[in-house]
Amino acid sequence: MPLVYAGVCSHAPGITGRAERADPEVRDRFYEALDGMRERLEAARPDALIVVAAEHFANFFMNNMPAFALGMAEGYDGPIEDPDWLGIDKFRAPGNRDLSGRIIGEVMQTIDVAYAEEWLFDHGIAVPLHFLTPHFDVPIIPANINCQGPPLAPLHRAWAFGEALRRAADAAPERIAIIGTGGISHWPATPDSGRINEPWDREFLDRWCRNDREALCGYDDAEVYARAGQGGFEIRTFIAVSAAAEGTPGAVHFYAPIPIFAVGCTVADYQLT
């Protein structure tokens, strides 16, 4: 069945962990945009949600760092972080091992993808789910793109991964949605934390909304690092969703730099139907 929903949003831990310290007017507009995303996702009636994220050395480290990985379990626990710090209580998100296995098998036709039957969700997935599936009533298929430890997969390979996820979703009888989570520009866990390059973010989002493969895959990692920080490498998750949307134009429902969240906060999606 064709993919029923595709979108992207930010996942910074401050979004939930430092909510009371943000400008309330900007924060509330961001939360309202996330509520709108949840409503559009619910209207798509997905049987499962693929969450393409960049996990932060919670499950994968430099002794074993796959470029791409998918989860294949009946359920996933989170958050791995201290709930008091993150502002999210411990939860168990449902999975669907059979569907994950079929998705993985199809993705493997073109992408060498790792898979894991155990996966602890960190803020990269926990924060979006807190807003988008607050009742944890939609099975989750986690997908990880290595955005942390170089050498990183080239951007055109992130695009190919998104194409493979779309092909796998279209081949399944279930209704599949996909969300990419990440930056955009940010310098987490550095002296520059809280710095945000708004012009760079807006230019990237313009490319994303146009679903311009050449422009999206045309970034150089050295330029990204210099202009968007090491957190900017997470554009790979947004690019994968662009590929899954197959050239469909997108719309930004919210973007604003929120320094206490340490990221330019984004809510955007593609109109698939």
Coordinates of C-alpha atoms in Angstrom, one line a residue:
M1 CA 0.0 0.0 0.0
P2 CA 1.4 3.5 -0.8
L3 CA 3.1 5.4 2.0
V4 CA 0.3 7.4 3.8
Y5 CA 2.3 10.1 5.6
A6 CA 5.8 11.6 5.5
G7 CA 7.2 14.4 7.6
V8 CA 10.0 15.7 9.7
C9 CA 10.4 17.4 13.1
S10 CA 13.1 18.3 15.7
H11 CA 14.1 16.0 18.5
A12 CA 16.3 18.0 20.8
P13 CA 16.1 17.0 24.5
G14 CA 15.5 20.6 25.6
I15 CA 12.1 20.5 23.8
T16 CA 10.7 18.6 26.7
G17 CA 13.5 18.9 29.3
R18 CA 13.8 22.7 29.4
A19 CA 10.3 23.7 28.3
E20 CA 9.7 26.1 31.1
R21 CA 12.8 28.1 30.2
A22 CA 11.8 28.9 26.6
D23 CA 10.0 32.0 25.4
P24 CA 6.4 30.8 26.0
E25 CA 4.9 32.4 22.9
V26 CA 7.4 30.8 20.6
R27 CA 7.4 27.5 22.5
D28 CA 3.6 27.3 22.4
R29 CA 3.4 27.9 18.7
F30 CA 6.0 25.1 18.2
Y31 CA 3.9 22.8 20.4
E32 CA 0.8 23.7 18.5
A33 CA 2.5 22.8 15.2
L34 CA 3.5 19.4 16.7
D35 CA -0.2 19.0 17.7
G36 CA -1.1 19.7 14.1
M37 CA 1.4 17.1 12.9
R38 CA -0.1 14.6 15.3
E39 CA -3.5 15.3 13.9
R40 CA -2.4 14.8 10.3
L41 CA -0.6 11.7 11.2
E42 CA -3.7 10.3 13.0
A43 CA -5.8 11.2 10.0
A44 CA -3.5 9.1 7.8
R45 CA -4.5 6.1 10.0
P46 CA -1.1 4.3 9.9
D47 CA -0.7 0.7 10.9
A48 CA 3.0 1.5 11.7
L49 CA 5.3 4.5 11.9
I50 CA 8.9 4.4 10.7
V51 CA 10.9 6.9 12.7
V52 CA 14.2 7.7 11.0
A53 CA 16.5 9.2 13.6
A54 CA 20.1 9.7 14.6
E55 CA 20.6 8.0 17.9
H56 CA 23.3 9.3 20.1
F57 CA 25.7 6.5 21.0
A58 CA 22.9 4.9 23.1
N59 CA 22.8 1.6 21.1
F60 CA 25.6 1.9 18.6
F61 CA 29.2 3.0 19.3
M62 CA 32.4 3.1 17.4
N63 CA 33.1 -0.6 18.1
N64 CA 30.0 -1.3 15.9
M65 CA 28.6 1.6 14.0
P66 CA 26.3 0.7 11.1
A67 CA 25.6 3.3 8.5
F68 CA 21.9 2.3 8.5
A69 CA 19.9 0.1 10.9
L70 CA 16.3 -0.9 11.5
G71 CA 14.6 -2.3 14.5
M72 CA 12.9 -5.7 14.5
A73 CA 11.2 -6.2 17.9
E74 CA 7.8 -6.5 19.4
G75 CA 8.4 -3.5 21.6
Y76 CA 10.9 -0.8 22.6
D77 CA 11.7 0.8 25.9
G78 CA 12.6 4.4 26.5
P79 CA 13.8 6.9 27.3
I80 CA 17.3 5.8 27.9
E81 CA 18.0 9.2 29.6
D82 CA 16.9 10.2 33.1
P83 CA 13.2 10.9 32.9
D84 CA 13.5 13.9 35.2
W85 CA 16.2 15.4 32.9
L86 CA 14.3 14.7 29.7
G87 CA 10.8 15.4 31.0
I88 CA 9.4 12.2 29.6
D89 CA 8.3 9.2 31.8
K90 CA 9.5 5.7 31.1
F91 CA 7.4 4.0 28.4
R92 CA 7.2 0.9 26.2
A93 CA 6.4 1.6 22.6
P94 CA 4.9 -1.2 20.6
G95 CA 6.7 -2.7 17.6
N96 CA 5.7 -5.2 14.9
R97 CA 8.4 -7.8 14.4
D98 CA 6.8 -9.4 11.4
L99 CA 6.3 -6.2 9.6
S100 CA 9.8 -5.0 10.5
G101 CA 11.2 -8.2 9.1
R102 CA 9.4 -7.7 5.8
I103 CA 10.5 -4.0 5.6
I104 CA 14.1 -5.0 6.3
G105 CA 14.0 -7.8 3.7
E106 CA 12.8 -5.4 1.0
V107 CA 15.3 -2.6 2.0
M108 CA 18.1 -5.2 1.7
Q109 CA 17.4 -5.5 -2.0
T110 CA 19.3 -2.2 -2.5
I111 CA 20.8 -1.1 0.9
D112 CA 23.1 -3.0 3.2
V113 CA 21.2 -2.4 6.4
A114 CA 21.8 -3.7 9.9
Y115 CA 19.0 -4.8 12.1
A116 CA 18.5 -5.1 15.9
E117 CA 16.0 -7.1 18.0
E118 CA 16.9 -4.9 21.0
W119 CA 16.8 -1.1 20.9
L120 CA 16.5 1.5 23.6
F121 CA 15.0 4.7 22.5
D122 CA 16.9 7.9 23.4
H123 CA 15.6 11.4 22.9
G124 CA 16.0 11.2 19.2
I125 CA 12.9 9.0 19.1
A126 CA 11.4 9.6 22.5
V127 CA 10.8 13.3 22.1
P128 CA 8.9 13.1 18.8
L129 CA 6.8 10.1 20.1
H130 CA 5.9 12.2 23.2
F131 CA 4.1 14.6 20.9
L132 CA 3.0 12.5 17.9
T133 CA 1.9 9.2 19.5
P134 CA 1.3 10.1 23.2
H135 CA -0.7 7.0 23.9
F136 CA 1.9 4.7 22.3
D137 CA -0.8 3.1 20.3
V138 CA 1.0 2.9 16.9
P139 CA 3.6 0.2 16.3
I140 CA 7.0 1.8 15.8
I141 CA 9.8 0.7 13.4
P142 CA 13.0 2.6 14.4
A143 CA 15.5 3.4 11.8
N144 CA 19.0 4.8 12.5
I145 CA 21.3 6.7 10.2
N146 CA 24.8 7.2 11.6
C147 CA 25.1 11.0 11.9
Q148 CA 27.6 10.9 14.8
G149 CA 30.8 9.0 14.1
P150 CA 32.7 9.7 10.8
P151 CA 33.0 8.3 8.3
L152 CA 29.4 9.1 7.6
A153 CA 27.3 7.7 4.8
P154 CA 27.3 10.0 1.8
L155 CA 24.1 12.1 1.4
H156 CA 23.2 10.2 -1.8
R157 CA 23.2 7.0 0.2
A158 CA 20.8 8.6 2.7
W159 CA 18.6 9.4 -0.2
A160 CA 18.9 5.8 -1.5
F161 CA 17.9 4.5 2.0
G162 CA 14.8 6.7 1.9
E163 CA 13.9 5.3 -1.6
A164 CA 14.3 1.8 -0.2
L165 CA 12.0 2.6 2.8
R166 CA 9.4 3.9 0.4
R167 CA 9.6 0.8 -1.8
A168 CA 9.3 -1.4 1.2
A169 CA 6.3 0.6 2.5
D170 CA 4.6 0.4 -0.9
A171 CA 5.1 -3.3 -1.0
A172 CA 3.4 -3.9 2.3
P173 CA -0.3 -4.3 2.7
E174 CA -0.2 -2.2 5.9
R175 CA -0.6 1.6 6.0
I176 CA 2.9 2.9 6.7
A177 CA 3.9 6.5 7.8
I178 CA 7.4 7.8 8.0
I179 CA 8.9 10.6 10.2
G180 CA 12.4 11.9 10.1
T181 CA 13.8 13.6 13.2
G182 CA 16.9 15.6 13.9
G183 CA 18.4 19.1 13.7
I184 CA 18.7 21.2 11.6
S185 CA 21.7 23.4 12.6
H186 CA 23.0 22.9 16.2
W187 CA 26.1 22.5 18.2
P188 CA 25.0 20.1 21.0
A189 CA 27.3 19.3 24.0
T190 CA 29.9 22.0 22.9
P191 CA 30.7 25.5 24.1
D192 CA 28.6 26.7 21.2
S193 CA 25.4 24.9 22.4
G194 CA 22.5 27.2 21.8
R195 CA 24.0 28.6 18.6
I196 CA 21.6 28.3 15.6
N197 CA 22.3 29.3 12.0
E198 CA 18.8 30.4 10.9
P199 CA 19.7 31.5 7.3
W200 CA 21.3 28.1 6.7
D201 CA 18.3 26.3 8.2
R202 CA 15.9 28.2 6.1
E203 CA 17.9 27.6 2.9
F204 CA 18.0 23.9 3.7
L205 CA 14.2 23.8 4.3
D206 CA 13.6 25.5 1.0
R207 CA 15.5 22.7 -0.7
W208 CA 13.6 20.2 1.4
C209 CA 10.2 21.6 0.4
R210 CA 11.1 21.6 -3.2
N211 CA 12.3 18.0 -2.8
D212 CA 15.3 18.8 -4.9
R213 CA 17.5 15.7 -4.8
E214 CA 20.5 17.4 -6.4
A215 CA 20.4 20.4 -4.1
L216 CA 19.8 18.2 -0.9
C217 CA 22.6 15.8 -1.8
G218 CA 24.9 18.6 -2.9
Y219 CA 26.1 19.6 0.6
D220 CA 29.6 18.9 1.6
D221 CA 30.2 17.6 5.2
A222 CA 33.0 20.1 5.8
E223 CA 30.7 22.9 4.9
V224 CA 27.9 21.5 7.0
Y225 CA 30.2 21.1 10.0
A226 CA 31.4 24.7 9.7
R227 CA 28.0 26.3 9.1
A228 CA 25.5 24.0 10.9
G229 CA 27.7 22.3 13.5
Q230 CA 28.2 18.6 14.1
G231 CA 24.4 18.4 14.7
G232 CA 23.9 19.5 11.1
F233 CA 25.0 16.0 10.0
E234 CA 21.4 15.0 11.0
I235 CA 20.1 16.4 7.7
R236 CA 20.5 12.8 6.5
T237 CA 17.3 11.9 8.3
F238 CA 15.4 14.7 6.6
I239 CA 16.9 13.7 3.2
A240 CA 15.8 10.1 3.6
V241 CA 12.2 11.3 4.1
S242 CA 12.5 13.5 1.0
A243 CA 13.5 10.4 -1.0
A244 CA 10.6 8.5 0.5
A245 CA 8.2 11.3 -0.6
E246 CA 9.2 10.8 -4.3
G247 CA 9.5 14.4 -5.4
T248 CA 6.3 15.6 -3.7
P249 CA 6.4 19.2 -2.6
G250 CA 6.5 19.9 1.1
A251 CA 5.4 22.6 3.5
V252 CA 7.0 24.0 6.7
H253 CA 4.4 24.4 9.4
F254 CA 6.8 25.8 11.9
Y255 CA 10.4 26.9 12.1
A256 CA 12.0 29.1 14.7
P257 CA 15.4 29.2 16.5
I258 CA 14.8 28.4 20.2
P259 CA 18.3 28.8 21.8
I260 CA 17.3 27.1 25.1
F261 CA 16.3 24.1 23.1
A262 CA 19.7 24.4 21.3
V263 CA 18.2 23.9 17.8
G264 CA 16.2 25.6 15.1
C265 CA 12.9 23.9 15.8
T266 CA 11.1 22.5 12.8
V267 CA 7.8 20.9 11.8
A268 CA 7.3 20.1 8.1
D269 CA 5.6 17.5 6.0
Y270 CA 4.8 16.4 2.4
Q271 CA 1.3 16.2 1.0
L272 CA 1.3 12.6 -0.4
T273 CA -2.3 12.6 -1.4

